[in-house]
XYZ file of C-alpha atoms in Angstrom:
627
model
C -72.663 -19.510 89.585
C -72.571 -15.887 90.021
C -69.941 -13.804 88.225
C -68.774 -10.277 89.230
C -70.217 -7.834 86.820
C -68.802 -4.550 88.120
C -66.825 -3.192 91.170
C -66.906 0.456 92.710
C -64.169 1.736 95.069
C -66.128 4.476 96.586
C -67.069 6.707 93.590
C -64.894 5.123 91.313
C -65.480 2.152 88.956
C -62.498 -0.306 89.232
C -63.799 -3.080 87.093
C -66.203 -3.874 84.488
C -66.910 -7.412 83.184
C -65.864 -7.741 79.471
C -69.237 -8.736 78.605
C -70.287 -4.924 78.778
C -67.850 -4.110 76.075
C -69.171 -7.001 74.062
C -72.812 -5.842 74.153
C -71.606 -2.361 73.520
C -69.968 -3.462 70.226
C -73.125 -5.434 69.373
C -75.903 -2.761 70.244
C -74.034 0.448 70.726
C -74.037 2.660 73.891
C -77.693 2.732 74.222
C -77.747 -0.816 75.597
C -75.419 0.051 78.280
C -77.278 3.236 79.115
C -80.401 1.215 80.125
C -77.911 -0.872 82.598
C -76.168 1.945 83.978
C -79.397 3.685 84.909
C -80.494 0.608 86.819
C -77.179 0.332 88.692
C -76.859 3.907 89.421
C -80.416 3.737 91.047
C -79.373 0.787 92.995
C -76.142 2.250 94.331
C -77.974 5.565 95.264
C -80.178 3.409 97.426
C -77.343 1.443 99.158
C -75.477 4.733 99.743
C -78.272 6.607 101.326
C -79.703 3.705 103.469
C -78.535 1.062 105.994
C -79.075 -1.724 103.097
C -75.980 -3.842 102.398
C -77.724 -5.673 99.435
C -80.315 -4.939 96.898
C -81.645 -7.009 93.799
C -82.314 -5.752 90.329
C -83.476 -6.860 87.067
C -82.180 -5.801 83.645
C -84.241 -6.468 80.565
C -82.624 -5.986 77.077
C -82.910 -7.038 73.444
C -80.232 -8.232 71.217
C -80.697 -7.966 67.382
C -77.150 -9.486 66.345
C -75.654 -11.984 65.825
C -78.713 -14.033 64.665
C -77.575 -16.937 67.153
C -78.158 -14.601 69.994
C -80.955 -12.529 68.813
C -83.945 -12.155 71.318
C -85.065 -10.892 74.556
C -82.861 -11.390 77.670
C -83.375 -10.863 81.489
C -80.343 -10.423 83.742
C -80.850 -10.603 87.515
C -78.093 -9.197 89.587
C -77.089 -8.534 93.053
C -75.462 -5.174 94.544
C -73.607 -5.603 97.614
C -72.102 -2.779 99.936
C -69.088 -3.556 101.953
C -68.146 -0.854 104.616
C -64.694 -0.277 105.603
C -62.055 2.554 105.231
C -63.506 2.965 101.697
C -66.754 1.664 100.936
C -66.916 -1.164 98.116
C -69.955 -2.004 95.908
C -69.985 -5.474 94.337
C -72.414 -6.251 91.569
C -72.925 -10.112 91.047
C -74.918 -11.756 88.182
C -76.119 -15.123 86.962
C -75.083 -14.913 83.296
C -77.432 -16.720 81.000
C -75.914 -19.492 78.711
C -76.010 -17.045 75.518
C -74.249 -14.334 77.379
C -71.493 -16.626 78.497
C -71.195 -17.725 74.970
C -70.666 -14.122 74.104
C -68.220 -13.755 76.890
C -66.274 -16.906 75.365
C -66.267 -15.173 71.930
C -64.773 -12.021 73.368
C -61.760 -14.293 74.610
C -61.615 -15.669 71.115
C -61.512 -12.141 69.562
C -58.508 -11.222 71.603
C -56.566 -14.302 70.456
C -57.555 -13.471 66.710
C -56.763 -9.829 67.291
C -53.141 -10.738 68.513
C -52.667 -13.109 65.472
C -53.933 -10.406 63.018
C -51.437 -7.941 64.331
C -48.677 -10.767 63.948
C -49.574 -11.299 60.354
C -49.296 -7.391 59.519
C -45.951 -7.144 61.490
C -44.464 -10.157 59.563
C -45.713 -8.838 56.059
C -44.478 -5.410 57.001
C -41.103 -6.830 57.521
C -41.018 -9.051 54.481
C -42.770 -6.786 52.033
C -39.921 -5.197 50.297
C -38.940 -8.671 49.150
C -42.162 -9.092 47.031
C -42.249 -8.479 43.453
C -45.436 -6.305 43.636
C -47.790 -4.766 45.911
C -50.502 -6.975 44.532
C -48.595 -10.357 45.542
C -48.252 -8.739 49.091
C -52.030 -8.197 49.129
C -52.824 -11.702 48.025
C -50.394 -13.018 50.696
C -52.187 -10.881 53.582
C -55.732 -12.086 52.061
C -54.668 -15.637 52.304
C -53.295 -15.253 55.919
C -56.363 -13.342 57.274
C -58.742 -15.743 55.448
C -56.922 -18.967 56.993
C -56.980 -17.136 60.431
C -60.515 -16.418 60.454
C -61.782 -19.301 58.477
C -62.942 -17.618 55.432
C -63.157 -19.592 52.098
C -62.564 -16.529 49.835
C -61.651 -12.944 50.035
C -61.163 -10.055 47.737
C -59.721 -6.484 47.840
C -61.286 -3.866 45.551
C -60.168 -0.386 44.809
C -62.366 2.446 43.583
C -60.689 3.674 40.153
C -62.267 5.272 37.098
C -65.735 5.303 38.584
C -65.686 1.653 39.283
C -64.666 -0.855 42.028
C -62.210 -2.929 40.522
C -60.350 -6.236 41.525
C -57.124 -5.598 43.052
C -56.192 -8.788 44.938
C -58.027 -12.101 45.797
C -57.923 -15.406 47.588
C -59.889 -18.684 47.017
C -61.818 -17.016 43.939
C -61.578 -18.728 40.623
C -60.887 -17.394 37.032
C -64.608 -17.533 36.033
C -65.713 -15.353 38.856
C -62.939 -12.764 38.763
C -63.353 -12.560 34.872
C -67.016 -11.934 35.108
C -66.747 -9.485 38.232
C -63.514 -7.910 37.659
C -65.211 -4.658 37.998
C -68.502 -3.944 39.765
C -71.135 -1.201 40.224
C -72.192 -0.889 43.907
C -75.465 0.577 42.983
C -76.547 -2.990 42.083
C -75.317 -4.364 45.452
C -77.048 -3.272 48.381
C -74.498 -4.727 50.869
C -71.805 -2.724 49.342
C -73.976 0.489 49.170
C -74.401 0.348 52.766
C -70.783 -0.090 53.354
C -69.785 2.897 51.456
C -72.627 5.088 52.819
C -71.840 4.327 56.359
C -68.124 3.911 55.962
C -67.964 1.266 58.610
C -67.764 -2.639 58.664
C -70.657 -4.598 57.462
C -71.604 -8.072 58.196
C -74.374 -10.097 56.259
C -76.066 -13.217 57.550
C -78.182 -13.054 54.273
C -75.593 -12.849 51.417
C -78.202 -14.231 49.089
C -80.173 -10.970 49.377
C -77.523 -8.549 50.117
C -74.998 -9.304 47.369
C -77.527 -9.120 44.652
C -75.926 -9.887 41.060
C -72.894 -11.474 42.689
C -74.550 -13.932 44.675
C -75.039 -16.932 42.193
C -71.592 -16.891 40.940
C -70.127 -16.479 44.444
C -72.227 -19.477 45.544
C -70.312 -21.555 42.917
C -67.106 -20.934 44.782
C -68.277 -20.634 48.432
C -70.935 -23.318 49.054
C -72.968 -22.820 51.385
C -72.516 -19.152 51.480
C -73.434 -18.346 54.960
C -71.825 -15.080 55.840
C -70.038 -12.199 54.368
C -67.777 -9.598 56.117
C -66.761 -6.384 54.358
C -64.341 -3.685 55.719
C -63.847 -0.256 54.137
C -60.372 1.143 53.267
C -60.689 4.805 54.113
C -58.347 7.606 53.128
C -58.996 11.295 53.679
C -62.395 10.383 55.088
C -63.270 8.640 51.839
C -63.734 4.970 50.935
C -61.173 4.097 48.590
C -61.569 0.570 48.689
C -62.647 -2.429 50.726
C -61.855 -6.076 51.628
C -64.683 -8.798 51.557
C -64.415 -12.184 53.190
C -66.955 -14.984 52.468
C -67.633 -17.891 54.694
C -69.391 -21.206 54.321
C -70.293 -21.166 58.106
C -71.455 -18.738 60.574
C -68.680 -16.905 62.410
C -70.206 -15.084 65.488
C -67.006 -13.940 66.779
C -66.736 -11.397 63.916
C -69.387 -9.274 65.359
C -67.240 -8.531 68.249
C -64.389 -7.601 66.087
C -65.410 -4.535 64.275
C -62.725 -2.317 65.695
C -59.946 -5.169 65.101
C -60.811 -5.635 61.480
C -61.307 -1.975 60.495
C -57.990 -1.154 62.240
C -56.367 -4.321 60.354
C -57.883 -3.177 56.895
C -56.647 0.374 57.330
C -53.051 -0.867 58.532
C -53.008 -3.222 55.593
C -53.643 -0.359 53.134
C -50.980 1.812 54.736
C -48.298 -1.241 54.253
C -49.344 -1.472 50.591
C -49.203 1.936 49.880
C -45.550 1.933 51.306
C -44.860 -1.145 49.169
C -46.118 0.514 46.175
C -43.961 3.550 46.581
C -40.970 1.491 47.093
C -41.442 -0.789 44.319
C -42.007 2.440 42.110
C -38.644 3.631 43.188
C -37.140 0.230 42.449
C -38.610 -0.369 38.997
C -37.971 3.438 37.966
C -34.274 2.803 39.062
C -34.162 -0.551 36.821
C -35.997 1.167 34.100
C -33.439 3.747 33.851
C -30.601 1.426 34.208
C -31.980 -0.818 31.371
C -32.594 2.145 29.327
C -28.869 3.248 29.807
C -27.688 -0.126 28.684
C -29.978 -0.242 25.771
C -28.466 3.288 24.720
C -24.883 2.005 25.144
C -25.677 -1.180 23.106
C -27.352 0.578 20.381
C -24.410 3.007 20.149
C -22.007 0.272 20.025
C -24.084 -1.438 17.296
C -24.223 1.579 15.287
C -20.409 1.963 15.384
C -19.798 -1.523 14.602
C -21.992 -1.671 11.506
C -18.805 0.000 9.769
C -16.978 -3.304 9.902
C -19.102 -6.561 9.286
C -16.136 -8.506 10.685
C -16.408 -6.875 14.137
C -20.198 -6.786 14.327
C -21.249 -8.004 17.780
C -17.503 -7.812 19.079
C -18.199 -5.448 22.078
C -21.334 -7.320 23.207
C -19.427 -10.708 23.146
C -16.339 -9.080 24.631
C -18.607 -7.905 27.559
C -20.327 -11.332 27.884
C -16.794 -12.793 28.334
C -15.490 -10.329 30.655
C -18.548 -10.628 33.072
C -18.238 -14.568 32.966
C -14.538 -14.308 33.835
C -15.254 -11.619 36.624
C -17.896 -14.043 38.186
C -15.245 -16.570 38.669
C -13.119 -13.967 40.455
C -16.101 -13.466 42.825
C -16.989 -9.785 41.601
C -20.166 -8.387 43.281
C -23.181 -7.370 41.045
C -22.373 -3.727 41.162
C -18.850 -4.313 40.023
C -20.112 -6.710 37.196
C -22.420 -3.896 35.970
C -19.644 -1.524 35.732
C -17.485 -4.185 33.909
C -20.524 -4.997 31.451
C -20.771 -1.208 30.409
C -16.786 -0.697 30.048
C -16.583 -3.728 27.979
C -19.391 -2.532 25.723
C -17.767 0.763 25.385
C -14.137 -0.379 25.250
C -13.696 0.115 21.390
C -16.185 3.087 20.995
C -13.299 5.417 20.093
C -12.726 3.466 16.902
C -15.227 6.085 15.424
C -12.309 8.350 15.273
C -10.208 5.835 13.111
C -10.379 6.477 9.437
C -12.114 3.652 7.320
C -9.041 3.076 5.073
C -7.342 1.838 8.427
C -10.315 0.289 10.327
C -11.477 -1.716 7.297
C -8.411 -2.517 5.695
C -8.244 -6.105 4.727
C -4.484 -6.484 5.294
C -2.051 -6.227 8.114
C -1.591 -2.607 9.089
C 1.917 -0.818 8.530
C 3.756 1.058 11.155
C 2.043 4.462 10.565
C -1.540 2.868 10.397
C -0.912 0.876 13.412
C 0.244 3.966 15.398
C -2.881 5.661 14.416
C -5.068 2.512 15.456
C -3.217 2.302 18.910
C -4.912 5.844 19.615
C -8.362 4.126 19.937
C -8.295 3.281 23.745
C -7.490 7.061 24.271
C -10.375 8.077 22.201
C -12.601 5.439 23.877
C -11.826 6.729 27.222
C -12.117 10.433 26.357
C -15.522 9.783 24.956
C -16.714 7.778 28.094
C -15.098 10.462 30.452
C -17.616 12.996 29.341
C -20.441 11.067 31.154
C -20.256 11.734 34.801
C -21.760 8.659 36.022
C -19.165 6.562 34.038
C -15.974 7.994 35.669
C -14.911 4.793 37.558
C -14.789 2.719 34.100
C -12.600 5.397 32.315
C -9.327 3.801 33.373
C -10.786 0.225 32.694
C -11.334 1.370 29.012
C -8.066 3.506 28.521
C -5.679 0.641 29.625
C -7.279 -2.531 28.075
C -4.427 -2.711 25.536
C -1.532 -2.489 28.270
C 0.564 -5.549 28.576
C 1.902 -7.151 31.965
C 5.440 -6.665 30.913
C 5.002 -2.926 29.917
C 5.088 -3.203 26.206
C 1.212 -2.420 25.340
C -0.242 0.961 24.642
C -1.127 3.777 24.852
C 1.230 4.385 27.980
C 3.257 1.338 28.628
C 1.946 0.575 32.112
C 3.237 -2.534 33.670
C 1.867 -5.434 36.042
C -0.591 -4.403 38.886
C -0.276 -0.821 37.640
C -2.927 -1.899 35.090
C -6.397 -1.782 36.670
C -7.750 -5.151 37.290
C -10.857 -4.237 35.089
C -8.755 -3.359 32.223
C -6.846 -6.771 32.505
C -10.047 -8.680 32.535
C -11.317 -6.818 29.331
C -7.911 -7.353 27.831
C -8.153 -11.090 28.027
C -11.925 -11.105 26.934
C -11.025 -8.878 24.061
C -8.272 -11.283 23.023
C -10.354 -14.188 23.211
C -13.027 -12.686 20.921
C -10.400 -11.515 18.502
C -8.966 -15.073 18.385
C -12.231 -16.864 18.078
C -13.943 -14.725 15.417
C -13.308 -14.222 11.644
C -10.929 -11.594 10.284
C -10.472 -10.366 6.762
C -6.854 -12.106 6.672
C -7.920 -15.383 8.600
C -10.557 -17.555 9.964
C -11.548 -18.026 13.554
C -8.918 -20.176 15.509
C -9.899 -23.430 17.129
C -10.119 -23.367 20.894
C -7.128 -25.402 21.412
C -4.844 -23.134 19.500
C -6.314 -20.142 21.493
C -5.381 -21.922 24.620
C -1.651 -22.187 23.251
C -1.667 -18.612 22.616
C -2.907 -17.726 25.993
C -0.244 -19.971 27.494
C 2.604 -18.224 25.721
C 1.310 -14.839 26.693
C 0.407 -15.521 30.283
C 2.320 -13.094 32.514
C 3.840 -11.114 29.553
C 0.680 -9.753 27.609
C -2.075 -10.965 29.863
C -2.600 -11.367 33.796
C -1.720 -14.924 34.702
C -4.599 -15.529 37.149
C -7.135 -14.194 34.593
C -5.517 -16.389 31.749
C -5.734 -19.513 34.126
C -9.349 -18.806 34.626
C -9.840 -18.356 30.845
C -8.201 -21.528 29.954
C -10.019 -23.452 32.714
C -13.318 -22.119 31.635
C -12.697 -21.615 28.059
C -15.387 -23.859 26.683
C -17.836 -22.989 29.332
C -17.273 -19.303 28.338
C -17.512 -19.957 24.869
C -20.831 -21.751 25.162
C -22.532 -19.581 27.904
C -21.833 -16.234 26.372
C -24.120 -14.243 24.109
C -22.693 -15.705 20.707
C -23.518 -12.626 18.550
C -21.735 -13.483 15.362
C -22.125 -12.055 11.679
C -25.887 -13.004 11.682
C -26.525 -10.058 14.173
C -26.062 -7.174 11.846
C -28.419 -8.912 9.255
C -31.085 -9.656 12.091
C -30.709 -6.040 13.223
C -31.279 -4.691 9.505
C -34.168 -7.105 9.051
C -35.812 -5.834 12.397
C -35.364 -2.114 11.037
C -37.315 -3.257 8.049
C -40.029 -5.015 9.937
C -40.775 -2.364 12.667
C -42.468 0.891 12.473
C -39.888 3.206 14.026
C -42.446 5.595 14.988
C -44.332 3.267 17.399
C -42.153 0.395 17.951
C -44.706 -2.140 16.611
C -44.583 -4.289 13.581
C -45.321 -2.982 10.109
C -48.855 -4.215 9.098
C -47.352 -5.120 5.710
C -44.880 -7.303 7.408
C -47.691 -9.123 9.315
C -49.489 -9.496 6.074
C -46.346 -11.208 4.621
C -46.004 -13.586 7.557
C -49.506 -14.735 7.316
C -48.989 -15.770 3.887
C -45.948 -17.667 4.745
C -47.836 -19.465 7.498
C -50.636 -20.332 5.317
C -48.465 -21.406 2.451
C -46.699 -24.013 5.089
C -49.829 -24.836 6.436
C -48.621 -23.779 10.011
C -51.543 -23.011 12.402
C -51.586 -19.675 14.080
C -53.866 -17.335 16.168
C -54.797 -14.002 14.987
C -57.163 -11.183 15.608
C -57.459 -7.447 16.603
C -57.700 -4.995 19.343
C -59.974 -1.947 18.299
C -61.104 1.434 19.772
C -64.870 2.175 19.550
C -65.820 4.407 16.690
C -66.976 6.905 18.998
C -63.314 7.806 19.679
C -63.257 9.695 16.260
C -65.384 12.475 17.977
C -62.848 12.941 20.712
C -60.526 16.030 20.522
C -57.153 15.219 18.661
C -55.086 15.292 21.989
C -57.312 12.893 23.808
C -57.350 10.588 20.775
C -53.531 10.590 20.395
C -52.971 10.071 24.282
C -55.446 7.026 24.236
C -53.689 5.474 21.046
C -50.333 6.042 22.577
C -51.301 4.496 25.999
C -52.493 1.335 24.059
C -49.553 1.442 22.040
C -47.146 1.387 25.134
C -49.129 -1.079 27.046
C -49.039 -3.718 23.979
C -45.327 -3.254 23.824
C -45.118 -3.957 27.522
C -47.521 -6.810 27.994
C -47.367 -8.632 24.672
C -44.140 -10.140 23.455
C -42.657 -12.603 20.991
C -44.128 -14.910 19.502
C -47.023 -12.548 19.595
C -46.640 -10.028 16.743
C -48.656 -6.802 16.799
C -48.995 -3.962 14.324
C -51.361 -1.084 13.481
C -53.688 -1.402 10.521
C -55.518 1.617 11.041
C -55.652 4.632 13.554
C -58.055 2.949 15.716
C -57.254 -0.737 14.885
C -54.348 -2.902 15.926
C -53.957 -6.626 14.686
C -52.156 -9.310 16.196
C -50.598 -12.680 14.955
C -48.987 -15.694 16.782
C -47.989 -18.836 15.247
C -48.455 -22.123 17.168
C -49.956 -20.415 20.189
C -52.587 -21.352 22.432
C -56.051 -19.465 21.493
C -57.339 -19.418 25.229
C -53.983 -18.408 26.454
C -53.902 -15.425 24.183
C -57.527 -14.553 25.087
C -56.590 -14.612 28.883
C -53.689 -12.265 28.119
C -55.699 -9.816 25.986
C -58.423 -9.835 28.618
C -56.039 -8.730 31.421
C -54.627 -6.033 28.860
C -57.997 -4.874 28.237
C -58.903 -4.415 31.724
C -55.491 -2.599 32.418
C -56.170 -0.191 29.468
C -59.601 0.507 30.880
C -58.133 1.448 34.088
C -55.719 3.865 32.217
C -58.185 5.427 29.623
C -61.696 4.764 30.971
C -62.647 3.194 27.736
C -63.369 -0.536 26.613
C -61.473 -1.881 23.717
C -63.193 -4.341 21.286
C -61.142 -7.691 20.930
C -61.452 -10.575 18.629
C -59.406 -13.603 18.669
C -59.467 -16.446 15.935
C -57.418 -19.446 15.170
C -56.279 -20.772 11.643
C -57.171 -22.985 9.983
C -60.377 -23.508 12.036
C -61.576 -19.979 11.311
C -59.528 -19.395 8.093
C -62.596 -17.414 6.486
C -61.889 -14.678 8.874
C -58.320 -14.136 7.816
C -59.222 -11.725 5.037
C -61.421 -9.726 7.383
C -58.507 -9.023 9.501
C -55.434 -8.907 7.082
C -57.065 -7.973 3.876
C -56.623 -9.126 0.215
C -56.216 -12.868 0.785
C -57.666 -13.950 -2.728
C -56.905 -17.468 -2.012
C -58.718 -17.794 1.337
C -61.927 -16.074 -0.155
C -62.046 -18.217 -2.842
C -61.887 -21.231 -0.831
C -63.402 -20.206 2.405
C -66.550 -22.338 1.671
């Protein structure tokens, strides 16, 4: 059955078979140029003669895809229909292979629409992702499933190497071995970067070089690889590669679709990274502010061992109460800060009054009653905390108007202050004081009932009584041990870098060995060549590693500095392989930042006890018994 190849309306081309575009995408403009030459010559004859029909033969060659490679002959008929406007029809008998190409073009249109839908969906939901890398992994998974790829990887160019950014379907051994690559060793990627256009390999064993054997363990048989460059400012910044276990001829017709997809993908990730940077920065500053407030409160409360941790507990109780009042997150954050700072003004109260082990006399009590004003005045100097100043100033006001410092009554007392008042009283009653022990919960409940509507807000007291035991259990119970823990931490940490003192780690190892407790240990070390670097460069690299260690390695992993270039670590009852994986990730991230590989060694006790002296020094017992 003949198919319409083209239609001219007078001198204007009105229709062209999709096959023409398919052939152009495969072989370039040259292949269509030869077809146009034949058609133009045939049309000229029809226009200048009385002929109404003419036969023609077009010979051409296809090189790709492999399934369609070879010589072709296409015979077609050109017809002239004369009317008000002369029409020229070109009909052709399409060989079976060309019909298949036509079918693939239809398949391409469906895939292209689905690919755009993937980008649209991800773009709308991307702000809900915790990182741009997670978004990238989701997109790689979806496009792989759409196209039938068994594995996919996205690499970005950083510090002179092409580093893994996100992947789908690749296992840990492959990613560990090929986290970074040099494209000079991989012909396929060299061609991709040089030509800055999509590349397809039907012979990945030869084209992928050093990657082939490991990739074949993941994708078997490895039949086809497609790579799309990520271009920014006319430079290849990265690429996406897809690996297939069967041929996918349709991909040869999707060059423009995949290239547009890749660059739109990169643009979405760039937006997501910027958004997450803003969120992360905001959260970091918020946490930093809370840490500063907490440290300030802790420092203030160290004057009185009986009130150590009081403000932190009050904040915990207050927030728990407010949750039952259905406060939103923003109001809870404000209440948390207000509760932490509600007694900060006690820095202005003399020790003779603040630390007096007996009840205060009238004069002393009148001075003590100044502390809400002191606290409010201190906080009022911070511009961003203006909203919580009234909560702090009035947290000792009573519902019946008999409180202080201004004798406010009922609803004139801000709700935040009323919540803090109940939380403050609850902690005072359930904590030891110089003149009495902590009260039992049933007695606390009786006191609350007696003071409900007089000293405290009835609704808040009802909540406190209803959830008294829950609040007591769920809250951060920082009792008298907090001060001791804080002091111990100060002795264990190097306050200049925030890591543990090497001497403390040494003592911990001795304790673990004495109690026959297994542990993992080892070191991170810069190469000796760093000594030859300028001092500013050395300092920057060591600082970078220190900050990344504090960010990535957490308790029970303890890390300290043994020397300028060497860090040692210790983790009791910890899995060696898990720690190795964590350190490997850390080393790659450090490499991205400072462009230098860090030496790492991980050992475990008692299996490798003879190495403990090499890491921590001066373990006479182990040296004597290492055999």
